Coordinates of C-alpha atoms and ligand atoms in Angstrom, one line a residue:
X25 CA 202.7 126.9 112.9
X26 CA 201.8 125.7 116.3
X27 CA 201.5 121.9 116.9
X28 CA 198.0 120.6 115.9
X29 CA 195.6 120.5 118.9
X30 CA 192.6 118.9 119.4
X31 CA 189.2 120.7 119.0
X32 CA 187.1 121.5 122.0
X33 CA 184.8 123.8 123.5
X34 CA 186.6 126.3 125.8
X35 CA 185.8 126.2 129.6
X36 CA 183.6 128.9 131.0
X37 CA 186.4 131.0 132.4
X38 CA 188.3 131.1 129.2
X39 CA 184.8 131.9 127.2
X40 CA 184.1 134.6 130.0
X41 CA 187.8 136.2 129.5
X42 CA 187.0 136.7 125.8
X43 CA 183.4 137.8 126.3
X44 CA 184.8 140.4 128.6
X45 CA 187.4 141.9 126.1
X46 CA 184.6 142.8 123.7
X47 CA 182.7 144.5 126.4
X48 CA 185.0 145.9 128.7
X49 CA 187.9 147.8 127.0
X50 CA 188.8 150.3 129.4
X51 CA 187.7 152.0 132.8
X52 CA 185.2 154.1 130.9
X53 CA 183.6 151.1 129.5
X54 CA 182.9 149.7 133.1
X55 CA 181.4 153.3 134.1
X56 CA 179.5 153.1 130.6
X57 CA 177.8 149.7 131.6
X58 CA 177.0 150.5 135.2
X59 CA 175.6 153.9 134.3
X60 CA 173.1 152.2 131.6
X61 CA 171.9 149.7 134.3
X62 CA 171.0 152.6 136.7
X63 CA 169.4 154.4 134.1
X64 CA 167.6 151.3 133.1
X65 CA 166.6 151.0 136.5
X66 CA 164.9 154.4 136.5
X67 CA 167.3 156.2 138.5
X68 CA 166.8 159.7 139.6
X69 CA 170.0 160.3 140.9
X70 CA 173.4 158.5 139.9
X71 CA 177.0 158.9 141.5
X72 CA 180.0 157.5 139.8
X73 CA 183.1 157.9 141.9
X74 CA 186.5 156.6 140.6
X75 CA 190.0 156.4 141.9
X76 CA 193.3 155.6 140.4
X77 CA 192.0 156.1 136.7
X78 CA 189.4 153.4 137.5
X79 CA 191.5 150.9 137.9
X80 CA 191.5 151.0 141.8
X81 CA 188.0 151.9 142.4
X82 CA 184.6 152.4 140.2
X83 CA 182.0 152.9 142.4
X84 CA 177.9 153.8 141.0
X85 CA 175.6 154.2 143.3
X86 CA 171.6 154.9 142.1
X87 CA 168.4 155.1 143.3
X88 CA 166.7 152.7 141.3
X89 CA 164.5 149.7 141.2
X90 CA 167.2 147.6 142.8
X91 CA 167.6 143.8 142.5
X92 CA 165.5 141.1 144.7
X93 CA 167.9 138.9 146.6
X94 CA 166.9 135.7 144.9
X95 CA 167.6 137.3 141.6
X96 CA 171.2 138.9 142.6
X97 CA 173.4 136.0 141.7
X98 CA 171.9 135.2 138.7
X99 CA 172.5 138.8 137.4
X100 CA 176.2 138.0 137.3
X101 CA 175.6 135.0 135.0
X102 CA 176.2 135.2 131.2
X103 CA 173.3 136.0 129.3
X104 CA 171.1 136.7 132.4
X105 CA 169.2 139.9 131.7
X106 CA 165.7 141.2 132.7
X107 CA 165.2 143.6 129.6
X108 CA 164.2 140.9 126.9
X109 CA 162.7 137.6 127.0
X110 CA 163.0 136.2 123.3
X111 CA 164.3 137.1 119.8
X112 CA 161.5 139.0 118.9
X113 CA 162.3 141.8 121.4
X114 CA 165.3 142.3 119.8
X115 CA 163.7 144.5 117.6
X116 CA 161.9 146.7 119.7
X117 CA 164.4 147.4 122.3
X118 CA 163.4 150.4 124.6
X119 CA 166.3 149.7 127.6
X120 CA 169.9 150.8 127.1
X121 CA 170.9 147.1 128.0
X122 CA 169.7 144.0 126.6
X123 CA 172.5 141.6 126.4
X124 CA 173.1 140.4 129.9
X125 CA 176.7 140.6 129.4
X126 CA 178.0 143.8 131.5
X127 CA 178.0 142.3 134.9
X128 CA 179.6 138.9 133.8
X129 CA 182.0 140.6 132.1
X130 CA 183.3 143.1 134.5
X131 CA 183.2 140.4 137.3
X132 CA 185.5 138.5 135.0
X133 CA 188.2 140.9 135.1
X134 CA 187.8 142.6 138.4
X135 CA 186.1 142.2 142.3
X136 CA 182.7 143.2 142.3
X137 CA 180.8 144.2 145.4
X138 CA 176.8 144.9 145.0
X139 CA 174.6 146.1 147.8
X140 CA 171.1 146.6 146.6
X141 CA 167.6 146.7 147.8
X142 CA 164.5 146.1 145.4
X143 CA 161.3 147.7 145.4
X144 CA 158.9 145.7 147.6
X145 CA 161.6 143.9 149.6
X146 CA 161.9 144.9 153.2
X147 CA 165.8 144.3 153.7
X148 CA 168.9 145.2 151.4
X149 CA 171.4 142.3 150.0
X150 CA 175.3 142.3 149.6
X151 CA 176.8 140.0 147.3
X152 CA 180.7 140.1 146.6
X153 CA 182.3 138.2 143.8
X154 CA 185.9 136.9 143.5
X155 CA 187.6 136.1 140.1
X156 CA 184.1 135.8 138.6
X157 CA 182.7 133.7 141.5
X158 CA 180.3 134.2 144.5
X159 CA 182.3 134.7 147.4
X160 CA 179.7 135.8 149.7
X161 CA 176.1 136.7 149.9
X162 CA 174.0 138.1 152.8
X163 CA 171.5 140.4 154.0
X164 CA 172.5 144.2 154.7
X165 CA 170.4 147.2 155.0
X166 CA 170.5 150.2 152.5
X167 CA 167.6 152.5 151.0
X168 CA 165.8 151.5 147.8
X169 CA 168.6 151.1 144.7
X170 CA 171.9 149.7 143.8
X171 CA 175.7 150.5 144.7
X172 CA 178.0 148.4 142.5
X173 CA 181.8 148.7 143.6
X174 CA 184.4 147.5 140.8
X175 CA 188.0 147.1 142.7
X176 CA 191.3 146.2 140.8
X177 CA 190.4 146.3 137.3
X178 CA 192.3 144.4 135.1
X179 CA 194.7 142.9 137.9
X180 CA 194.2 139.5 136.5
X181 CA 194.2 140.9 133.0
X182 CA 198.0 142.4 133.0
X183 CA 197.9 142.4 129.1
X184 CA 194.7 144.9 129.1
X185 CA 196.1 146.8 131.7
X186 CA 199.2 147.6 129.7
X187 CA 197.4 149.4 127.4
X188 CA 195.4 151.6 129.5
X189 CA 196.7 155.3 129.3
X190 CA 198.0 157.3 132.5
X191 CA 195.0 157.9 135.0
X192 CA 194.4 161.3 134.1
X193 CA 193.8 160.3 130.6
X194 CA 191.3 157.5 131.5
X195 CA 189.9 159.9 134.3
X196 CA 189.2 162.1 131.4
X197 CA 187.3 159.4 129.2
X198 CA 185.4 158.3 132.4
X199 CA 184.5 162.1 132.6
X200 CA 183.3 162.1 128.9
X201 CA 180.8 159.0 129.3
X202 CA 179.5 160.6 132.4
X203 CA 179.1 164.0 130.5
X204 CA 177.1 162.0 127.4
X205 CA 174.6 160.3 129.8
X206 CA 174.2 163.6 131.7
X207 CA 173.4 165.1 128.1
X208 CA 171.4 162.5 127.1
X209 CA 169.0 162.5 130.4
X210 CA 168.9 166.2 131.6
X211 CA 166.2 164.5 134.1
X212 CA 168.6 162.7 136.0
X213 CA 170.6 164.3 138.6
X214 CA 174.6 163.1 137.8
X215 CA 177.4 163.4 140.4
X216 CA 181.1 162.5 139.4
X217 CA 184.0 162.0 142.0
X218 CA 187.4 162.0 140.3
X219 CA 189.9 161.1 142.9
X220 CA 188.2 162.3 145.8
X221 CA 187.2 165.6 143.9
X222 CA 183.5 166.5 142.6
X223 CA 184.5 167.2 138.8
X224 CA 180.7 167.1 137.4
X225 CA 177.2 167.8 139.1
X226 CA 174.1 168.3 137.1
X227 CA 171.0 169.4 138.7
X228 CA 168.8 167.0 136.9
X229 CA 166.0 169.9 136.4
X230 CA 164.9 167.9 133.0
X231 CA 166.0 171.3 131.4
X232 CA 168.9 170.4 128.5
X233 CA 169.9 173.5 128.4
X234 CA 170.7 173.3 132.2
X235 CA 172.3 170.2 131.3
X236 CA 174.6 171.7 129.0
X237 CA 175.4 174.3 131.5
X238 CA 176.5 171.9 134.0
X239 CA 178.8 170.1 131.4
X240 CA 180.1 172.7 129.2
X241 CA 179.9 175.9 131.2
X242 CA 177.6 178.9 130.9
X243 CA 179.6 180.5 128.0
X244 CA 179.2 177.9 125.7
X245 CA 175.4 177.3 127.1
X246 CA 174.6 180.8 126.1
X247 CA 176.0 180.5 122.5
X248 CA 173.3 177.2 121.8
X249 CA 170.6 177.5 119.8
X250 CA 167.4 175.2 119.8
X251 CA 166.6 172.4 117.2
X252 CA 163.3 172.6 117.1
X253 CA 162.5 170.4 113.7
X254 CA 160.2 168.1 115.3
X255 CA 159.3 165.4 112.9
X256 CA 160.1 164.9 109.6
X257 CA 158.8 161.5 107.8
X258 CA 159.1 160.1 104.4
X259 CA 157.2 157.8 102.4
X260 CA 159.5 155.3 100.7
X261 CA 158.2 152.7 98.1
X262 CA 158.0 150.0 101.3
X263 CA 156.5 152.2 104.0
X264 CA 157.1 155.5 106.1
X265 CA 159.9 156.3 108.5
X266 CA 159.3 159.0 111.0
X267 CA 162.4 160.7 112.4
X268 CA 162.4 163.4 115.2
X269 CA 165.7 165.5 115.8
X270 CA 165.4 167.6 119.1
X271 CA 168.2 169.3 120.8
X272 CA 170.8 172.1 120.8
X273 CA 173.4 172.9 118.4
X274 CA 176.3 175.7 119.4
X275 CA 176.0 179.0 117.2
X276 CA 179.2 178.7 114.4
X277 CA 181.5 181.0 116.9
X278 CA 181.5 178.2 119.2
X279 CA 183.7 175.6 117.8
X280 CA 186.3 172.8 118.9
X281 CA 189.4 171.3 117.2
X282 CA 187.7 167.7 117.6
X283 CA 184.6 166.1 117.0
X284 CA 184.1 165.1 120.5
X285 CA 181.4 167.6 121.7
X286 CA 179.0 166.3 118.9
X287 CA 176.9 164.1 121.1
X288 CA 174.2 161.8 119.4
X289 CA 171.8 159.9 121.2
X290 CA 169.0 157.4 119.5
X291 CA 166.2 156.7 121.2
X292 CA 168.1 157.8 124.3
X293 CA 171.4 155.9 123.9
X294 CA 174.6 157.5 123.4
X295 CA 175.7 156.1 120.1
X296 CA 179.0 157.2 117.9
X297 CA 178.1 157.3 114.2
X298 CA 180.8 158.7 111.5
X299 CA 177.4 159.3 109.5
X300 CA 175.7 161.3 111.6
X301 CA 178.3 163.4 112.8
X302 CA 178.9 164.2 109.4
X303 CA 175.2 165.3 108.8
X304 CA 175.5 167.8 111.4
X305 CA 179.0 169.0 110.2
X306 CA 177.5 169.3 106.8
X307 CA 174.7 171.6 108.3
X308 CA 177.8 173.7 109.0
X309 CA 179.1 174.0 106.0
X310 CA 180.8 177.7 105.0
X311 CA 180.1 178.7 108.4
X312 CA 182.9 177.0 110.2
X313 CA 186.7 177.1 109.3
X314 CA 188.1 174.3 108.0
X315 CA 189.7 171.8 111.0
X316 CA 187.0 173.1 113.3
X317 CA 184.1 171.3 114.6
X318 CA 180.8 172.3 116.3
X319 CA 179.2 171.5 119.4
X320 CA 175.7 169.4 119.2
X321 CA 173.5 167.4 121.6
X322 CA 171.0 165.9 119.4
X323 CA 168.3 163.5 120.1
X324 CA 167.5 161.4 117.7
X325 CA 164.2 159.3 117.8
X326 CA 163.2 156.6 115.1
X327 CA 160.7 153.7 115.8
X328 CA 162.4 150.8 117.4
X329 CA 162.0 148.8 114.5
X330 CA 163.8 150.8 112.6
X331 CA 166.9 151.0 114.0
X332 CA 169.2 147.9 115.0
X333 CA 170.9 148.4 118.3
X334 CA 172.5 144.4 118.5
X335 CA 175.5 145.2 116.2
X336 CA 178.0 146.3 118.3
X337 CA 179.4 144.3 121.9
X338 CA 179.3 147.6 123.8
X339 CA 176.1 148.8 122.0
X340 CA 177.7 152.1 120.9
X341 CA 177.1 151.9 117.2
X342 CA 173.6 151.4 115.7
X343 CA 172.4 150.3 112.2
X344 CA 169.6 152.3 110.8
X345 CA 166.9 150.7 108.1
X346 CA 167.0 153.6 106.0
X347 CA 170.1 155.8 107.0
X348 CA 170.0 158.3 104.3
X349 CA 166.5 159.5 105.7
X350 CA 168.0 160.0 109.2
X351 CA 171.0 161.6 107.6
X352 CA 168.9 164.1 105.8
X353 CA 166.5 164.8 108.8
X354 CA 169.6 165.4 111.2
X355 CA 171.3 167.8 108.3
X356 CA 168.1 169.7 107.9
X357 CA 167.2 169.9 111.3
X358 CA 170.6 171.5 112.4
X359 CA 170.6 173.6 109.0
X360 CA 167.2 174.9 110.1
X361 CA 168.5 175.8 113.6
X362 CA 171.1 177.4 112.1
X363 CA 169.2 179.5 109.6
X364 CA 166.8 180.5 112.0
X365 CA 169.5 182.4 113.9
X366 CA 171.8 183.9 111.4
X367 CA 171.1 186.9 109.3
X368 CA 170.2 185.2 105.8
X369 CA 173.0 186.8 104.0
X370 CA 175.6 185.2 105.9
X371 CA 174.5 181.7 105.5
X372 CA 174.0 182.0 101.5
X373 CA 177.5 184.0 101.5
X374 CA 179.2 183.4 104.7
X375 CA 181.0 186.9 106.2
X376 CA 183.6 187.3 108.8
X377 CA 184.1 185.8 111.2
X378 CA 182.8 182.6 109.8
X379 CA 184.1 182.7 106.3
X380 CA 186.6 180.6 105.0
X381 CA 189.6 182.4 103.6
X382 CA 189.2 182.3 99.8
X383 CA 193.0 182.2 99.6
X384 CA 193.7 178.7 101.0
X385 CA 192.9 176.5 104.0
X386 CA 193.6 177.6 107.4
X387 CA 196.3 175.0 108.6
X388 CA 195.3 173.3 111.9
X389 CA 197.4 170.5 113.9
X390 CA 196.5 167.5 113.4
X391 CA 193.2 166.0 115.0
X392 CA 193.6 164.1 118.2
X393 CA 192.2 161.0 116.6
X394 CA 195.0 160.7 114.7
X395 CA 193.6 160.5 111.1
X396 CA 196.2 163.0 109.5
X397 CA 200.0 162.7 109.4
X398 CA 202.1 164.9 108.1
X399 CA 201.7 164.9 104.0
X400 CA 204.3 162.3 102.6
X401 CA 207.1 164.6 100.6
X402 CA 206.1 164.2 97.2
X403 CA 208.8 163.3 94.2
X404 CA 210.7 166.4 93.3
X405 CA 210.8 167.9 96.9
X406 CA 214.6 168.5 97.7
X407 CA 216.5 167.1 100.1
X408 CA 216.1 168.7 103.6
X409 CA 219.3 171.0 104.4
X410 CA 220.3 171.6 108.1
X411 CA 220.5 174.8 108.0
X412 CA 219.2 177.7 105.4
X413 CA 221.3 180.0 103.4
X414 CA 220.7 183.9 103.2
X415 CA 217.5 184.5 101.2
X416 CA 216.3 187.2 99.2
X417 CA 212.4 187.6 99.6
X418 CA 210.9 188.2 96.5
X419 CA 207.4 188.5 97.4
X420 CA 204.0 186.7 98.7
X421 CA 202.2 184.3 96.3
X422 CA 198.4 183.0 96.8
X423 CA 198.4 185.2 100.2
X424 CA 200.0 182.0 101.5
X425 CA 203.8 181.8 100.3
X426 CA 206.8 183.5 100.4
X427 CA 209.0 183.1 97.4
X428 CA 212.5 183.8 98.0
X429 CA 215.8 183.4 96.2
X430 CA 218.9 181.9 97.5
X431 CA 222.4 180.9 96.0
X432 CA 221.2 177.3 94.5
X433 CA 217.5 178.0 93.9
X434 CA 214.1 179.2 94.3
X435 CA 212.6 178.7 97.7
X436 CA 208.8 178.6 98.3
X437 CA 207.9 179.0 102.3
X438 CA 204.7 178.5 103.8
X439 CA 203.8 181.4 105.9
X440 CA 202.1 180.0 108.9
X441 CA 204.4 176.5 109.0
X442 CA 207.3 179.2 109.1
X443 CA 205.7 181.6 111.8
X444 CA 204.9 178.5 113.9
X445 CA 208.6 177.3 113.9
X446 CA 209.7 180.3 114.5
X447 CA 207.7 181.1 117.6
X448 CA 207.9 177.3 118.8
X449 CA 211.9 177.7 119.1
X450 CA 211.5 181.1 120.5
X451 CA 209.0 179.7 123.4
X452 CA 211.1 176.7 123.6
X453 CA 214.4 178.7 124.5
X454 CA 212.5 181.2 126.9
X455 CA 211.2 178.1 128.6
X456 CA 214.7 176.6 128.8
X457 CA 215.8 179.9 130.4
X458 CA 212.9 180.0 132.8
X459 CA 212.3 183.5 131.2
X460 CA 208.7 183.1 129.5
X461 CA 207.3 186.1 127.6
X462 CA 204.4 187.0 130.0
X463 CA 201.6 189.3 130.3
X464 CA 199.7 189.9 132.8
X465 CA 195.9 190.5 132.0
X466 CA 194.4 193.5 133.4
X467 CA 191.7 191.7 135.0
X468 CA 191.9 188.2 135.6
X469 CA 189.9 186.0 133.3
X470 CA 188.3 182.9 134.6
X471 CA 188.2 179.6 132.6
X472 CA 185.4 177.1 132.9
X473 CA 186.1 173.7 132.0
X474 CA 184.4 170.2 131.2
X475 CA 185.2 167.4 133.4
X476 CA 187.5 166.0 130.7
X477 CA 189.4 169.3 130.1
X478 CA 189.7 169.6 134.1
X479 CA 191.4 166.2 133.8
X480 CA 193.8 167.3 131.0
X481 CA 194.5 170.7 132.7
X482 CA 195.5 168.9 135.9
X483 CA 198.3 167.1 134.1
X484 CA 199.7 169.7 131.9
X485 CA 199.6 172.7 134.5
X486 CA 203.3 172.9 135.4
X487 CA 204.1 172.9 131.6
X488 CA 201.7 175.9 131.4
X489 CA 203.0 177.6 134.0
X490 CA 206.5 177.5 132.2
X491 CA 205.1 178.9 129.3
X492 CA 203.7 181.8 131.0
X493 CA 200.0 180.9 132.3
X494 CA 199.6 181.8 135.9
X495 CA 196.4 180.0 136.8
X496 CA 194.6 179.1 140.1
X497 CA 191.7 176.6 140.9
X498 CA 188.7 178.9 141.3
X499 CA 185.8 176.6 142.3
X500 CA 185.2 173.0 141.3
X501 CA 186.1 172.9 137.9
X502 CA 187.1 176.6 137.2
X503 CA 190.5 178.4 136.8
X504 CA 191.3 182.1 137.3
X505 CA 193.8 183.4 134.7
X506 CA 196.0 185.9 136.1
X507 CA 198.9 186.0 133.3
X508 CA 199.4 184.3 129.4
X509 CA 202.0 183.9 127.1
X510 CA 202.3 187.5 125.5
X511 CA 201.5 187.0 122.0
X512 CA 198.1 185.1 123.5
X513 CA 196.7 188.2 125.2
X514 CA 194.2 188.2 122.7
X515 CA 192.4 184.7 122.2
X516 CA 194.4 183.1 125.2
X517 CA 190.8 181.4 126.3
X518 CA 190.4 179.5 123.0
X519 CA 194.2 178.7 122.6
X520 CA 194.0 177.0 126.1
X521 CA 190.6 175.6 125.2
X522 CA 192.1 173.9 121.9
X523 CA 195.1 172.9 123.6
X524 CA 193.1 170.7 126.2
X525 CA 191.0 169.4 123.4
X526 CA 194.0 168.4 121.7
X527 CA 195.7 166.7 124.6
X528 CA 192.6 164.8 125.4
X529 CA 193.3 162.4 122.9
X530 CA 197.0 162.2 123.2
X531 CA 199.5 159.8 125.0
X532 CA 200.3 161.9 128.3
X533 CA 204.2 161.3 127.6
X534 CA 203.5 163.8 124.5
X535 CA 201.7 166.6 126.2
X536 CA 204.5 168.7 127.2
X537 CA 205.6 168.8 123.4
X538 CA 202.3 168.9 122.0
X539 CA 201.0 172.1 124.7
X540 CA 204.2 173.8 123.7
X541 CA 203.2 173.3 119.8
X542 CA 199.8 174.2 120.4
X543 CA 200.8 177.6 122.3
X544 CA 203.5 178.4 119.5
X545 CA 200.7 177.6 116.7
X546 CA 197.9 179.6 118.3
X547 CA 197.8 183.6 117.0
X548 CA 200.5 182.6 114.3
X549 CA 200.3 184.3 110.9
X550 CA 197.8 182.6 109.1
X551 CA 197.1 181.4 105.5
X552 CA 195.2 184.2 103.7
X553 CA 197.2 186.9 105.4
X554 CA 198.5 189.7 103.3
X555 CA 202.4 190.4 104.7
X556 CA 204.5 193.5 103.8
X557 CA 208.2 193.1 102.3
X558 CA 209.4 194.0 105.8
X559 CA 207.4 191.4 107.6
X560 CA 208.3 188.7 105.3
X561 CA 212.2 189.4 105.6
X562 CA 211.8 189.7 109.2
X563 CA 210.1 186.1 109.3
X564 CA 212.6 184.6 106.7
X565 CA 215.4 186.1 109.0
X566 CA 214.2 184.6 112.1
X567 CA 213.5 181.3 110.2
X568 CA 216.8 181.1 109.1
X569 CA 218.1 181.2 112.6
X570 CA 216.1 178.3 113.9
X571 CA 217.7 175.0 114.7
X572 CA 215.4 173.1 112.1
X573 CA 213.6 175.5 109.5
X574 CA 212.4 172.8 107.3
X575 CA 209.5 171.6 109.6
X576 CA 206.7 173.2 111.8
X577 CA 206.5 171.8 115.2
X578 CA 203.6 169.4 113.7
X579 CA 206.0 168.1 111.5
X580 CA 204.9 169.3 108.3
X581 CA 207.4 170.9 105.8
X582 CA 207.9 174.9 105.9
X583 CA 209.9 175.0 102.5
X584 CA 209.7 173.6 99.3
X585 CA 212.7 174.2 97.0
X586 CA 213.2 174.7 93.3
X587 CA 216.8 173.5 92.7
X588 CA 219.1 175.6 90.0
X589 CA 219.9 172.2 88.8
X590 CA 216.5 171.0 88.2
X591 CA 215.5 174.2 86.7
X592 CA 218.3 174.3 84.1
X593 CA 218.0 170.3 83.1
X594 CA 214.2 171.1 82.3
X595 CA 215.1 174.0 80.3
X596 CA 217.7 172.0 78.5
X597 CA 220.7 174.4 79.3
Ligands
ADP1392 P1 171.6 144.1 130.8 O1 171.8 145.7 131.3 O2 172.0 144.1 129.3 O3 170.4 143.3 131.0 P2 173.9 143.3 132.6 O4 174.8 142.5 133.0 O5 174.2 144.8 132.5 O6 172.6 142.9 131.6 O7 172.7 143.2 134.0 C1 172.1 142.4 134.4 C2 170.5 142.2 135.1 O8 170.9 143.0 136.2 C3 169.8 143.5 134.4 O9 169.1 142.8 133.0 C4 169.1 144.2 135.5 O10 167.9 143.3 135.6 C5 169.6 143.8 136.6 N1 170.6 145.1 136.9 C6 172.3 145.5 136.9 N2 172.3 146.6 137.2 C7 171.2 146.9 138.1 C8 170.9 148.2 138.9 N3 171.6 149.0 139.0 N4 169.7 148.3 139.2 C9 168.7 147.2 139.1 N5 169.0 146.2 138.1 C10 170.3 146.0 137.8
MG1393 MG1 173.2 146.3 131.4

């Protein structure tokens, strides 16, 4: 217990710091707020520049309506906004901002400069804030619009700074934010410069497919299906809700290892919603393999009075008056888009290559958002031995497990996990010996990346080279791939993409190890794959030779053993 202190109202500085903590969590939050302000100002072009993962510099330039000289300093006061006037307006919000918290919050944790020229003014204004207070204001020329420069983010908040990930990871998150707004507003031209390199540029033509091409590349864009279900409405006891769902969703043969490419915009606002993401995924039921997630860009429009956007400090979550209606609308709209494109039979009765193998779940590495951990060993699971004894393979059961006999009991081996372990050890050994098992591609392949993937790739290139990927930059965000690890000749492209997705949510210190595990996992024997006797014997023999045969590289168990003792006790012998 700390000593009893007198109750008093906190000073403005402390209040500002606390408020800033909710709004500005990391560099990407600054980018989000500044981009939202630019969009609210009616900008046609928005340029974002970042250095040092956003902690050294974030600069957002727009050609919007600007801020009048006499209002500039006020914009940095807490709860100062031009977007609403009173509580009534909270239920009909059409702008992205409305809380008047972003600029003061940013100024509380960084040094800020603004150069702006408002509509109807002849000259521009420059303002500099240090420590949250105005340090300088003067007249300075510039064309219509606003440039906001944020330097030394969190320098005065070391506790915050400590929580940041590597610059590459923070850059990835910033790229994800800019990408989301580029998808939300295809009519605005976005440009992102990361550490001096152009990592994203959108045309701003207004065409969503063009925006998707700019962000995800032409290959993904070519597999997108339009969501044309325009209007859905229900009559409920207390009135009627109209929900419009438009946008594009990926065909089931385009899938990702995380939910990061499901983009949802509610009345133009980028939101995260587990419920609506789930609605999208539900529509793909039976079309995607377990553990795979679709690509979707959906604009959901509801009457402003039917959605509460004032429930989250960063405005990234919303609450619907009738969530079940919105859920249904999204699910039906996406399902409609999918059924319109696929042969009817494959929807009713999923066929290869979309089918979920009936024999069992396809194993995937855990999601980067960390929802799963290796399963906890259940009671009765045998203790893990250091080495495996010689085993005699008896056969395969359930298409997924190898049953073998050892001197002290019966072994049930997960064929996928076992193969992952074998392959992981082989790849690691070859890597240590600097002799990766490489296969040159007859024709060099190209890999087009999203800005976020490109940021991750830059951090993991040396490891990939050690594994056998020979890649060279080829344009802004594409790479020419000349050789790949031998076992990935088929599907190297998907393997790399999955790897970058998985690493995107990981601590950078774990990238190397995770990259090796991911490469080992790809094209490993799957659950559901029938194996011949010799194949099983070979796999078990290789597993016996690994240093740690009892777990796969992701930490899941590979073997369950039924001890002879247990059997004898059980049968009362
Ligand atoms: P909010 O966006 O919630 O109103 P902010 O703190 O983000 O609060 O911004 C305060 C005000 O500053 C805005 O209401 C707007 O009038 C003005 N403003 C901020 N950024 C810009 C910009 N890029 N262009 C024009 N006006 C801006
Ligand atoms: Mg704002």
